[in-house]
Short mmCIF file of C-alpha atoms (C1' of nucleotides) in Angstrom, two decimals:
data_model
loop_
_atom_site.label_atom_id
_atom_site.label_comp_id
_atom_site.label_asym_id
_atom_site.label_seq_id
_atom_site.Cartn_x
_atom_site.Cartn_y
_atom_site.Cartn_z
CA MET A 1 0.00 0.00 0.00
CA VAL A 2 2.79 2.31 0.84
CA SER A 3 4.57 1.32 -2.31
CA THR A 4 1.65 2.26 -4.54
CA GLN A 5 1.51 5.67 -2.95
CA VAL A 6 5.18 5.99 -3.47
CA ARG A 7 4.97 5.13 -7.11
CA ARG A 8 2.29 7.68 -7.58
CA VAL A 9 4.36 10.36 -5.93
CA SER A 10 7.64 9.68 -7.55
CA ALA A 11 5.96 10.03 -10.90
CA GLN A 12 4.42 13.33 -9.94
CA GLY A 13 4.20 15.80 -12.73
CA LEU A 14 4.64 13.03 -15.21
CA ARG A 15 1.09 11.72 -15.31
CA SER A 16 -0.80 11.72 -18.57
CA PRO A 17 -3.25 14.53 -19.13
CA LYS A 18 -6.54 13.92 -17.31
CA LYS A 19 -9.91 15.39 -17.91
CA ALA A 20 -10.74 18.34 -15.72
CA HIS A 21 -13.99 18.36 -13.87
CA LEU A 22 -14.71 21.99 -14.33
CA GLY A 23 -14.11 21.45 -18.01
CA SER A 24 -11.08 20.64 -20.09
CA THR A 25 -8.36 23.26 -20.09
CA ALA A 26 -7.84 22.67 -23.76
CA PHE A 27 -10.84 24.80 -24.65
CA ASN A 28 -10.33 27.75 -26.90
CA ALA A 29 -10.43 30.82 -24.70
CA LYS A 30 -10.11 32.79 -27.88
CA LEU A 31 -13.79 32.22 -28.53
CA PHE A 32 -14.62 34.28 -25.49
CA LEU A 33 -11.92 36.80 -25.90
CA ASP A 34 -11.18 37.80 -29.42
CA SER A 35 -14.48 39.06 -30.69
CA THR A 36 -13.75 42.70 -31.30
CA GLY A 37 -14.27 44.88 -28.29
CA LEU A 38 -12.62 47.23 -25.88
CA GLY A 39 -9.93 46.03 -23.52
CA ARG A 40 -8.60 43.35 -25.85
CA THR A 41 -5.61 43.75 -28.13
CA VAL A 42 -3.34 41.41 -30.03
CA GLY A 43 0.40 41.50 -29.41
CA ARG A 44 3.16 39.95 -31.48
CA TYR A 45 6.67 39.36 -30.22
CA ALA A 46 9.88 38.06 -31.73
CA ALA A 47 11.96 35.45 -29.95
CA ARG A 48 13.75 36.95 -26.90
CA GLU A 49 11.51 39.98 -26.90
CA THR A 50 10.16 41.09 -23.54
CA ILE A 51 6.38 41.03 -23.12
CA PHE A 52 6.47 42.64 -19.72
CA ALA A 53 9.27 43.25 -17.25
CA GLN A 54 9.59 42.80 -13.55
CA GLY A 55 8.37 45.97 -11.86
CA ASP A 56 6.08 47.08 -14.68
CA PRO A 57 2.59 48.07 -13.59
CA ALA A 58 0.40 44.95 -13.73
CA LYS A 59 -2.81 45.70 -15.51
CA SER A 60 -3.54 42.96 -18.01
CA VAL A 61 -3.99 39.23 -18.21
CA ILE A 62 -2.30 37.67 -21.21
CA TYR A 63 -3.40 34.66 -23.20
CA ILE A 64 -0.97 32.86 -25.50
CA GLN A 65 -2.30 32.14 -28.97
CA GLU A 66 0.91 30.99 -30.61
CA GLY A 67 4.51 30.55 -29.57
CA GLY A 68 6.13 30.08 -26.20
CA VAL A 69 6.82 32.29 -23.20
CA LYS A 70 9.31 32.11 -20.36
CA LEU A 71 8.35 33.53 -16.98
CA SER A 72 11.35 34.49 -14.89
CA VAL A 73 12.41 36.50 -11.88
CA VAL A 74 15.69 38.29 -11.40
CA ASN A 75 17.68 38.37 -8.22
CA GLU A 76 19.35 41.30 -6.50
CA VAL A 77 22.66 40.01 -7.91
CA GLY A 78 21.29 39.46 -11.38
CA LYS A 79 20.74 35.73 -11.11
CA GLU A 80 17.66 34.59 -12.96
CA ALA A 81 15.11 31.96 -11.95
CA VAL A 82 12.66 30.53 -14.45
CA VAL A 83 9.25 29.99 -12.91
CA ALA A 84 7.48 28.52 -15.92
CA ILE A 85 7.63 27.83 -19.62
CA LEU A 86 4.20 28.52 -21.11
CA ARG A 87 2.59 27.58 -24.39
CA PRO A 88 -0.49 28.30 -26.48
CA GLY A 89 -3.63 28.13 -24.36
CA ASP A 90 -1.85 29.28 -21.21
CA PHE A 91 -2.53 32.51 -19.35
CA PHE A 92 -0.08 34.67 -17.50
CA GLY A 93 -0.07 38.00 -15.72
CA GLU A 94 -3.21 36.85 -13.96
CA ALA A 95 -1.82 37.96 -10.59
CA CYS A 96 -3.08 41.47 -11.33
CA LEU A 97 -6.58 40.10 -10.80
CA ALA A 98 -5.67 39.52 -7.17
CA GLY A 99 -4.64 43.16 -6.84
CA GLN A 100 -0.93 42.70 -7.42
CA PRO A 101 0.09 46.23 -8.50
CA VAL A 102 3.33 45.39 -10.30
CA CYS A 103 4.66 42.44 -12.21
CA MET A 104 6.74 40.22 -9.96
CA GLY A 105 8.54 38.70 -12.90
CA THR A 106 9.52 39.11 -16.50
CA ALA A 107 7.75 37.45 -19.43
CA THR A 108 9.90 36.81 -22.46
CA ALA A 109 8.94 35.24 -25.76
CA ILE A 110 11.14 32.23 -26.50
CA THR A 111 9.84 31.78 -30.05
CA PRO A 112 7.84 34.18 -32.24
CA THR A 113 4.69 34.61 -30.21
CA THR A 114 1.18 35.96 -30.61
CA VAL A 115 -0.78 36.87 -27.52
CA LEU A 116 -4.10 38.36 -26.58
CA VAL A 117 -3.75 41.15 -24.04
CA ILE A 118 -6.87 41.46 -21.91
CA GLU A 119 -7.20 44.42 -19.62
CA LYS A 120 -7.96 43.57 -16.05
CA SER A 121 -11.39 45.18 -16.06
CA GLU A 122 -12.32 43.38 -19.24
CA MET A 123 -11.09 40.08 -17.83
CA ILE A 124 -13.24 40.54 -14.74
CA ARG A 125 -16.20 41.44 -16.93
CA VAL A 126 -15.82 38.26 -18.98
CA LEU A 127 -15.31 36.15 -15.86
CA HIS A 128 -18.56 37.53 -14.51
CA GLY A 129 -20.52 37.37 -17.69
CA GLU A 130 -19.46 34.04 -19.13
CA HIS A 131 -20.07 31.09 -16.91
CA GLU A 132 -18.25 28.67 -19.07
CA PHE A 133 -15.23 30.92 -19.34
CA SER A 134 -15.15 31.37 -15.59
CA ASP A 135 -15.21 27.59 -15.08
CA ARG A 136 -12.40 27.03 -17.47
CA PHE A 137 -10.34 29.77 -15.97
CA ILE A 138 -10.74 28.28 -12.50
CA ALA A 139 -9.77 24.89 -13.86
CA TYR A 140 -6.74 26.43 -15.51
CA MET A 141 -5.65 28.14 -12.32
CA LEU A 142 -6.10 24.96 -10.32
CA GLU A 143 -3.87 23.08 -12.71
CA ARG A 144 -1.23 25.78 -12.71
CA ASN A 145 -1.30 25.60 -8.96
CA ILE A 146 -0.87 21.85 -8.96
CA ARG A 147 2.01 22.18 -11.34
CA VAL A 148 3.80 24.84 -9.31
CA GLU A 149 3.29 22.85 -6.13
CA GLU A 150 4.84 19.87 -7.83
CA ASP A 151 7.78 22.00 -8.85
CA LEU A 152 8.15 23.16 -5.28
CA VAL A 153 8.02 19.62 -3.91
CA ASP A 154 10.52 18.60 -6.51
CA GLN A 155 12.86 21.30 -5.25
CA LEU A 156 12.35 20.29 -1.65
CA PHE A 157 13.06 16.63 -2.27
CA ASN A 158 15.30 16.03 -5.14
CA SER A 159 18.90 16.48 -6.12
CA SER A 160 19.66 18.73 -9.04
CA GLU A 161 20.31 15.64 -11.14
CA LYS A 162 16.76 14.37 -10.66
CA ARG A 163 15.32 17.82 -11.09
CA LEU A 164 17.05 18.17 -14.42
CA ALA A 165 15.76 14.78 -15.54
CA ARG A 166 12.23 15.67 -14.50
CA THR A 167 12.37 19.05 -16.21
CA LEU A 168 13.60 17.53 -19.43
CA LEU A 169 10.82 14.94 -19.38
CA LEU A 170 8.23 17.59 -18.66
CA LEU A 171 9.45 19.72 -21.54
CA ALA A 172 9.60 16.64 -23.76
CA ARG A 173 5.91 16.01 -23.19
CA TYR A 174 5.25 18.91 -25.48
CA GLY A 175 6.97 17.08 -28.30
CA LEU A 176 5.29 14.56 -30.56
CA PRO A 177 4.93 10.98 -29.36
CA GLY A 178 7.55 8.49 -30.42
CA HIS A 179 10.44 6.81 -28.75
CA THR A 180 12.76 9.75 -28.90
CA GLN A 181 10.85 12.95 -28.57
CA LYS A 182 11.68 16.43 -29.59
CA ILE A 183 11.98 19.21 -27.10
CA LEU A 184 11.76 22.86 -27.98
CA PRO A 185 15.23 23.67 -29.25
CA ASN A 186 15.37 27.08 -27.67
CA VAL A 187 16.17 25.89 -24.17
CA SER A 188 19.80 26.48 -23.37
CA GLN A 189 21.70 24.83 -20.56
CA GLU A 190 21.69 28.22 -18.94
CA THR A 191 17.89 28.35 -18.95
CA LEU A 192 17.68 24.80 -17.66
CA ALA A 193 19.97 25.80 -14.81
CA GLU A 194 17.68 28.70 -14.02
CA MET A 195 14.67 26.42 -14.02
CA ILE A 196 16.06 23.92 -11.58
CA GLY A 197 18.03 26.34 -9.46
CA THR A 198 21.58 25.32 -10.11
CA THR A 199 24.55 26.39 -12.18
CA ARG A 200 25.17 25.91 -15.82
CA SER A 201 28.25 23.83 -15.19
CA ARG A 202 26.17 21.43 -13.14
CA VAL A 203 23.60 21.16 -15.93
CA ASN A 204 26.36 20.59 -18.43
CA PHE A 205 27.81 17.87 -16.26
CA PHE A 206 24.51 16.01 -15.98
CA MET A 207 23.59 16.51 -19.62
CA ASN A 208 26.81 14.81 -20.62
CA LYS A 209 26.22 12.08 -18.08
CA PHE A 210 22.70 11.48 -19.44
CA ARG A 211 24.03 11.46 -22.95
CA LYS A 212 26.75 8.94 -22.14
CA LEU A 213 24.09 6.73 -20.55
CA GLY A 214 21.93 7.02 -23.67
CA PHE A 215 19.05 8.78 -21.92
CA ILE A 216 19.19 11.84 -24.11
CA ASP A 217 20.86 13.03 -27.23
CA TYR A 218 21.53 16.54 -28.40
CA ASP A 219 23.16 18.73 -30.97
CA GLY A 220 21.31 22.00 -30.74
CA GLN A 221 18.03 20.15 -30.44
CA ILE A 222 17.62 18.01 -27.39
CA ARG A 223 16.01 14.59 -27.81
CA VAL A 224 14.83 12.85 -24.68
CA ASN A 225 14.50 9.10 -24.45
CA ASP A 226 11.82 7.61 -22.23
CA SER A 227 14.53 5.75 -20.37
CA LEU A 228 15.40 9.04 -18.69
CA LEU A 229 12.44 8.29 -16.44
CA SER A 230 14.64 5.83 -14.58
CA VAL A 231 16.67 8.74 -13.21
CA VAL A 232 13.56 10.34 -11.75
CA LEU A 233 12.09 7.13 -10.42
CA HIS A 234 15.20 5.57 -8.98
CA ASP A 235 15.47 5.45 -5.19
CA MET B 1 15.55 51.99 -11.57
CA VAL B 2 17.03 48.57 -11.41
CA SER B 3 17.58 49.04 -7.73
CA THR B 4 13.92 49.69 -6.99
CA GLN B 5 12.97 46.54 -8.83
CA VAL B 6 15.55 44.69 -6.89
CA ARG B 7 14.29 45.90 -3.58
CA ARG B 8 10.82 44.86 -4.47
CA VAL B 9 11.93 41.40 -5.39
CA SER B 10 14.17 40.71 -2.48
CA ALA B 11 11.26 41.47 -0.16
CA GLN B 12 9.03 39.10 -2.04
CA GLY B 13 6.50 37.34 0.10
CA LEU B 14 7.04 39.85 2.85
CA ARG B 15 4.77 42.58 1.58
CA SER B 16 1.90 43.76 3.69
CA PRO B 17 -1.53 42.40 2.86
CA LYS B 18 -3.09 44.18 -0.08
CA LYS B 19 -6.69 44.43 -1.12
CA ALA B 20 -7.74 41.96 -3.78
CA HIS B 21 -9.53 43.19 -6.82
CA LEU B 22 -11.91 40.33 -7.07
CA GLY B 23 -12.74 40.93 -3.42
CA SER B 24 -10.84 40.52 -0.19
CA THR B 25 -9.86 36.99 0.69
CA ALA B 26 -10.73 37.69 4.29
CA PHE B 27 -14.44 37.22 3.57
CA ASN B 28 -16.30 34.60 5.49
CA ALA B 29 -16.84 31.70 3.13
CA LYS B 30 -18.82 30.12 5.92
CA LEU B 31 -21.74 32.33 5.00
CA PHE B 32 -22.01 30.53 1.72
CA LEU B 33 -21.16 27.13 2.97
CA ASP B 34 -22.51 26.29 6.36
CA SER B 35 -26.20 26.73 5.96
CA THR B 36 -27.49 23.22 6.42
CA GLY B 37 -27.58 21.22 3.25
CA LEU B 38 -26.31 18.15 1.53
CA GLY B 39 -22.66 17.78 0.69
CA ARG B 40 -21.44 19.81 3.63
CA THR B 41 -20.21 18.38 6.91
CA VAL B 42 -18.18 19.68 9.82
CA GLY B 43 -15.00 17.88 10.85
CA ARG B 44 -13.03 18.25 14.07
CA TYR B 45 -9.47 17.10 14.47
CA ALA B 46 -6.99 17.01 17.34
CA ALA B 47 -3.42 18.22 16.89
CA ARG B 48 -1.41 15.78 14.76
CA GLU B 49 -4.49 14.06 13.49
CA THR B 50 -4.63 13.31 9.77
CA ILE B 51 -7.39 14.98 7.79
CA PHE B 52 -6.60 13.15 4.61
CA ALA B 53 -3.62 11.11 3.53
CA GLN B 54 -1.60 10.97 0.37
CA GLY B 55 -3.24 8.51 -1.98
CA ASP B 56 -6.74 8.83 -0.54
CA PRO B 57 -9.46 9.37 -3.12
CA ALA B 58 -9.87 13.12 -3.58
CA LYS B 59 -13.51 14.07 -3.45
CA SER B 60 -13.93 17.12 -1.22
CA VAL B 61 -12.72 20.65 -0.84
CA ILE B 62 -11.97 21.60 2.74
CA TYR B 63 -12.35 24.98 4.37
CA ILE B 64 -10.62 25.76 7.65
CA GLN B 65 -12.81 27.37 10.28
CA GLU B 66 -10.47 27.15 13.24
CA GLY B 67 -6.98 25.86 13.90
CA GLY B 68 -4.07 25.18 11.58
CA VAL B 69 -3.23 22.58 8.96
CA LYS B 70 0.01 21.34 7.50
CA LEU B 71 0.06 20.13 3.89
CA SER B 72 2.89 17.73 3.19
CA VAL B 73 4.12 15.15 0.74
CA VAL B 74 6.12 12.06 1.51
CA ASN B 75 9.00 10.76 -0.49
CA GLU B 76 9.76 7.25 -1.64
CA VAL B 77 12.31 7.07 1.17
CA GLY B 78 10.00 8.53 3.78
CA LYS B 79 11.35 12.07 3.66
CA GLU B 80 8.65 14.65 4.14
CA ALA B 81 8.23 18.02 2.43
CA VAL B 82 5.87 20.65 3.78
CA VAL B 83 4.07 22.46 1.00
CA ALA B 84 2.05 24.88 3.10
CA ILE B 85 0.91 25.82 6.56
CA LEU B 86 -2.74 26.89 6.37
CA ARG B 87 -5.00 28.77 8.74
CA PRO B 88 -8.64 29.73 9.21
CA GLY B 89 -10.14 31.04 5.99
CA ASP B 90 -7.90 28.90 3.80
CA PHE B 91 -9.08 26.13 1.49
CA PHE B 92 -7.30 22.91 0.64
CA GLY B 93 -8.02 19.74 -1.29
CA GLU B 94 -9.24 21.96 -4.11
CA ALA B 95 -7.19 20.01 -6.63
CA CYS B 96 -10.06 17.51 -6.87
CA LEU B 97 -11.99 20.23 -8.69
CA ALA B 98 -9.49 19.94 -11.51
CA GLY B 99 -10.13 16.23 -11.74
CA GLN B 100 -7.22 15.04 -9.60
CA PRO B 101 -8.46 11.58 -8.57
CA VAL B 102 -6.30 11.07 -5.48
CA CYS B 103 -4.76 13.32 -2.88
CA MET B 104 -1.19 14.15 -3.81
CA GLY B 105 -0.34 15.02 -0.23
CA THR B 106 -1.28 14.59 3.39
CA ALA B 107 -3.19 17.17 5.42
CA THR B 108 -2.48 17.12 9.14
CA ALA B 109 -3.96 19.30 11.87
CA ILE B 110 -1.20 21.09 13.78
CA THR B 111 -3.52 22.43 16.46
CA PRO B 112 -7.10 21.42 17.31
CA THR B 113 -8.91 22.21 14.12
CA THR B 114 -12.45 22.59 12.84
CA VAL B 115 -13.09 22.31 9.14
CA LEU B 116 -15.96 22.37 6.72
CA VAL B 117 -15.84 19.45 4.31
CA ILE B 118 -17.55 20.33 1.03
CA GLU B 119 -18.14 17.58 -1.48
CA LYS B 120 -16.85 18.30 -4.92
CA SER B 121 -20.27 18.39 -6.54
CA GLU B 122 -21.56 20.73 -3.89
CA MET B 123 -18.54 22.97 -4.29
CA ILE B 124 -19.12 23.19 -8.01
CA ARG B 125 -22.79 23.94 -7.39
CA VAL B 126 -21.94 26.81 -5.05
CA LEU B 127 -19.29 28.14 -7.43
CA HIS B 128 -21.91 28.21 -10.14
CA GLY B 129 -24.75 29.55 -8.09
CA GLU B 130 -23.04 32.20 -6.02
CA HIS B 131 -21.27 34.85 -8.01
CA GLU B 132 -19.67 36.44 -5.02
CA PHE B 133 -18.38 33.14 -3.73
CA SER B 134 -16.93 32.30 -7.11
CA ASP B 135 -15.10 35.64 -7.21
CA ARG B 136 -13.64 35.16 -3.80
CA PHE B 137 -12.58 31.64 -4.56
CA ILE B 138 -10.79 32.77 -7.71
CA ALA B 139 -9.08 35.50 -5.72
CA TYR B 140 -8.07 32.97 -3.11
CA MET B 141 -6.60 30.62 -5.68
CA LEU B 142 -4.72 33.45 -7.34
CA GLU B 143 -3.14 34.39 -4.05
CA ARG B 144 -2.24 30.82 -3.21
CA ASN B 145 -0.63 30.61 -6.59
CA ILE B 146 1.38 33.77 -6.02
CA ARG B 147 2.51 32.45 -2.68
CA VAL B 148 3.59 29.08 -4.01
CA GLU B 149 5.42 30.74 -6.88
CA GLU B 150 7.25 32.89 -4.37
CA ASP B 151 8.20 29.80 -2.42
CA LEU B 152 9.49 28.23 -5.60
CA VAL B 153 11.53 31.28 -6.53
CA ASP B 154 12.86 31.36 -3.00
CA GLN B 155 14.04 27.80 -3.42
CA LEU B 156 15.61 28.53 -6.77
CA PHE B 157 17.53 31.54 -5.52
CA ASN B 158 18.34 31.40 -1.91
CA SER B 159 20.56 29.46 0.45
CA SER B 160 18.91 27.46 3.18
CA GLU B 161 19.89 30.13 5.67
CA LYS B 162 17.89 32.78 3.83
CA ARG B 163 15.02 30.42 3.25
CA LEU B 164 14.80 29.72 6.94
CA ALA B 165 14.83 33.42 7.73
CA ARG B 166 12.10 34.08 5.20
CA THR B 167 9.96 31.21 6.42
CA LEU B 168 10.24 32.39 10.01
CA LEU B 169 9.25 35.91 9.04
CA LEU B 170 6.33 34.63 7.01
CA LEU B 171 5.09 32.53 9.89
CA ALA B 172 5.64 35.42 12.26
CA ARG B 173 3.29 37.57 10.24
CA TYR B 174 0.50 35.54 11.69
CA GLY B 175 1.46 36.75 15.17
CA LEU B 176 0.30 39.98 16.69
CA PRO B 177 2.12 43.19 15.77
CA GLY B 178 4.83 44.41 18.10
CA HIS B 179 8.58 44.39 18.00
CA THR B 180 9.00 40.75 18.89
CA GLN B 181 6.20 38.71 17.46
CA LYS B 182 4.88 35.36 18.39
CA ILE B 183 4.98 32.49 16.00
CA LEU B 184 2.79 29.46 16.29
CA PRO B 185 4.56 27.32 18.86
CA ASN B 186 3.81 24.03 17.16
CA VAL B 187 6.46 24.35 14.48
CA SER B 188 9.38 22.10 15.27
CA GLN B 189 12.83 22.42 13.77
CA GLU B 190 12.01 19.22 11.98
CA THR B 191 8.96 20.80 10.31
CA LEU B 192 10.94 23.90 9.42
CA ALA B 193 13.51 21.68 7.78
CA GLU B 194 10.78 20.01 5.77
CA MET B 195 9.43 23.37 4.69
CA ILE B 196 12.69 24.72 3.36
CA GLY B 197 14.03 21.45 2.07
CA THR B 198 17.00 20.85 4.30
CA THR B 199 17.98 18.80 7.33
CA ARG B 200 17.10 19.37 10.94
CA SER B 201 20.71 19.81 11.93
CA ARG B 202 21.04 22.62 9.43
CA VAL B 203 17.95 24.32 10.82
CA ASN B 204 19.28 23.87 14.31
CA PHE B 205 22.57 25.39 13.30
CA PHE B 206 20.93 28.49 11.80
CA MET B 207 18.43 28.86 14.60
CA ASN B 208 21.29 29.05 17.04
CA LYS B 209 23.14 31.44 14.80
CA PHE B 210 20.08 33.70 14.56
CA ARG B 211 19.62 33.53 18.30
CA LYS B 212 23.23 34.46 18.97
CA LEU B 213 22.82 37.41 16.64
CA GLY B 214 19.67 38.47 18.48
CA PHE B 215 17.38 38.01 15.50
CA ILE B 216 15.18 35.47 17.18
CA ASP B 217 14.60 34.03 20.61
CA TYR B 218 13.05 30.76 21.59
CA ASP B 219 12.25 28.39 24.37
CA GLY B 220 9.44 26.27 23.00
CA GLN B 221 7.82 29.35 21.53
CA ILE B 222 9.75 31.08 18.83
CA ARG B 223 9.87 34.87 18.85
CA VAL B 224 11.05 36.60 15.73
CA ASN B 225 12.58 40.05 15.75
CA ASP B 226 12.10 42.31 12.75
CA SER B 227 15.86 42.53 12.46
CA LEU B 228 15.78 39.02 10.99
CA LEU B 229 14.78 40.77 7.77
CA SER B 230 18.40 41.75 7.32
CA VAL B 231 19.26 38.11 6.67
CA VAL B 232 16.74 37.91 3.85
CA LEU B 233 17.61 41.26 2.33
CA HIS B 234 21.35 41.04 2.52
CA ASP B 235 23.06 40.19 -0.75
"C1'" DC C 1 36.53 37.97 -43.57
"C1'" DC C 2 35.90 40.00 -38.97
"C1'" DG C 3 33.94 40.77 -34.60
"C1'" DG C 4 30.31 39.93 -31.56
"C1'" DT C 5 27.03 37.02 -29.32
"C1'" DA C 6 25.41 33.03 -27.71
"C1'" DC C 7 26.32 28.84 -26.55
"C1'" DT C 8 28.91 24.15 -24.84
"C1'" DG C 9 32.94 21.58 -22.63
"C1'" DT C 10 36.14 21.41 -18.86
"C1'" DG C 11 38.72 21.77 -14.58
"C1'" DC C 12 39.36 23.07 -9.81
"C1'" DA C 13 39.56 24.98 -5.10
"C1'" DA C 14 36.53 26.85 -1.69
"C1'" DT C 15 32.18 25.98 0.53
"C1'" DA C 16 27.85 24.20 1.70
"C1'" DT C 17 25.16 20.35 2.65
"C1'" DT C 18 23.97 15.78 3.95
"C1'" DG C 19 23.23 11.89 6.89
"C1'" DA C 20 23.88 9.68 10.82
"C1'" DA C 21 25.03 9.30 15.44
"C1'" DC C 22 24.54 10.16 20.39
"C1'" DA C 23 23.35 12.85 24.55
"C1'" DG C 24 20.22 15.83 26.89
"C1'" DT C 25 15.54 18.05 27.96
"C1'" DC C 26 10.84 18.21 28.86
"C1'" DA C 27 5.95 16.86 29.34
"C1'" DG C 28 2.40 13.61 29.76
"C1'" DG C 29 0.53 9.04 30.64
"C1'" DA C 30 0.41 4.64 33.18
"C1'" DT D 1 7.68 7.47 39.76
"C1'" DC D 2 9.39 5.64 35.44
"C1'" DC D 3 8.79 5.38 30.44
"C1'" DT D 4 8.10 7.03 26.15
"C1'" DG D 5 7.82 10.18 22.49
"C1'" DA D 6 8.93 14.43 20.59
"C1'" DC D 7 11.98 17.61 20.69
"C1'" DT D 8 16.82 20.28 20.76
"C1'" DG D 9 22.11 20.54 20.81
"C1'" DT D 10 26.26 19.09 18.69
"C1'" DT D 11 29.62 16.43 16.27
"C1'" DC D 12 31.97 14.85 11.93
"C1'" DA D 13 33.42 12.66 7.66
"C1'" DA D 14 31.66 11.98 3.09
"C1'" DT D 15 29.63 14.38 -0.72
"C1'" DA D 16 27.51 17.74 -3.49
"C1'" DT D 17 27.53 22.26 -5.07
"C1'" DT D 18 29.19 26.72 -6.20
"C1'" DG D 19 31.75 30.19 -8.59
"C1'" DC D 20 35.12 30.94 -11.23
"C1'" DA D 21 38.09 30.75 -15.40
"C1'" DC D 22 39.37 29.64 -19.99
"C1'" DA D 23 39.00 27.25 -24.47
"C1'" DG D 24 36.29 25.90 -28.33
"C1'" DT D 25 32.20 26.19 -31.63
"C1'" DA D 26 28.53 28.01 -34.45
"C1'" DC D 27 25.86 31.53 -36.27
"C1'" DC D 28 24.85 36.29 -37.69
"C1'" DG D 29 25.45 40.91 -39.63
"C1'" DG D 30 28.44 44.19 -41.66
#
DNA sequence: CCGGTACTGTGCAATATTGAACAGTCAGGA
DNA sequence: TCCTGACTGTTCAATATTGCACAGTACCGG
């Protein structure tokens, strides 16, 4: 009995997608948001372009239509921590809804990205007016929360080696199925280090180790083999 | 300009309470929840008693009326990580709303605790039927999310010494104002270690260091001096 | 072709952290 | 009163991690 619990936990964050009970998160929020109207604008960003910066006034929720976005926070000594990598269908900047006056982090496009910028007041209006949208948004927030809690637990428990393995697998999930899966090429070892809270040299060390063991392969693009799971699962 | 951003960030999680724009989280959810009806029951737990355990089927959202609750996750090797310490007015178990079939963690009362257990279906019904409740719940989830993200960033950036200082200050916020504030007495060094992801001996080491420096004082009850902030803020 | 801008690949000494052990305290229950 | 359980105080050697530094590569724009 204990062992089944254990198995469940050690695979945390690696479960297959499950259906949400307040509605699937894969719905198209665009339907509710992009009919022409006040308080909604489209933004386009090139790779590496900043969507908003830490300290900017927080006044809009942003919905990703296409591309990818990195959410990060910068330290007093310039060290960067990556809080999340987001993709189409994800929201960010939603903290302003809770009254957060300024952005606590920086959002950067990692590939060419199209977003919908929804002003706070408009977002609240839609949340109030559209039941279905409100449900989906709650479901989305709940899942984000679960994901961040898993990341936190991962940090509390695991060595940087395991954290790297888990992060790679998580990123690989976005790739197409197959035995060796593609992972977005725009993740540098530096960024990986910032995601798992260690140094680039450590990431480099483990990446080479994983490669030697045949768990991953890379040459600009990183390919993750399912066997990498053994690193996460092992004692 | 950079320096003001920096200051803001280094004090993350230590800001004063701010008013939420979807409504204050300090509202009394009880008003919406405890009128007699199906799907709602009251639960009472003694200190250290388990409210639900990791692996249990997840089918209710729980609202704390009185007391305090520790949310934790256990490792494959029995190591424990504390995800959150919750208090009256907080919800937990809400992940079931997103379709999570089993509890990913264990909820334990840390003091005698009274909770309202709301079945998932009932919770969804209230969320749908009561606009105000739905708003407040969204606001609550947004703030929980902000808090967990801050904890994650803290882990990514800071040494265990700083994390301990921050955690103590955060817990101290629950005490009454004054120059030396009380912190809930039921937090052992062991629990602190599980919250910041280190070992008890490390916590013990820093606690003694902080005491020698006059930042804290303890003898069963921990008293935190505002000067402890210098540990968190210092480069 | 050149310089600049990312990156990766290494190595290494200085530190920080772990894990485990053992003694001591304190409170409550039998 | 004695026991037990839940804590704190303190070591210490084995490891893991950090923070550099420097070389090498690949791509881009002028």
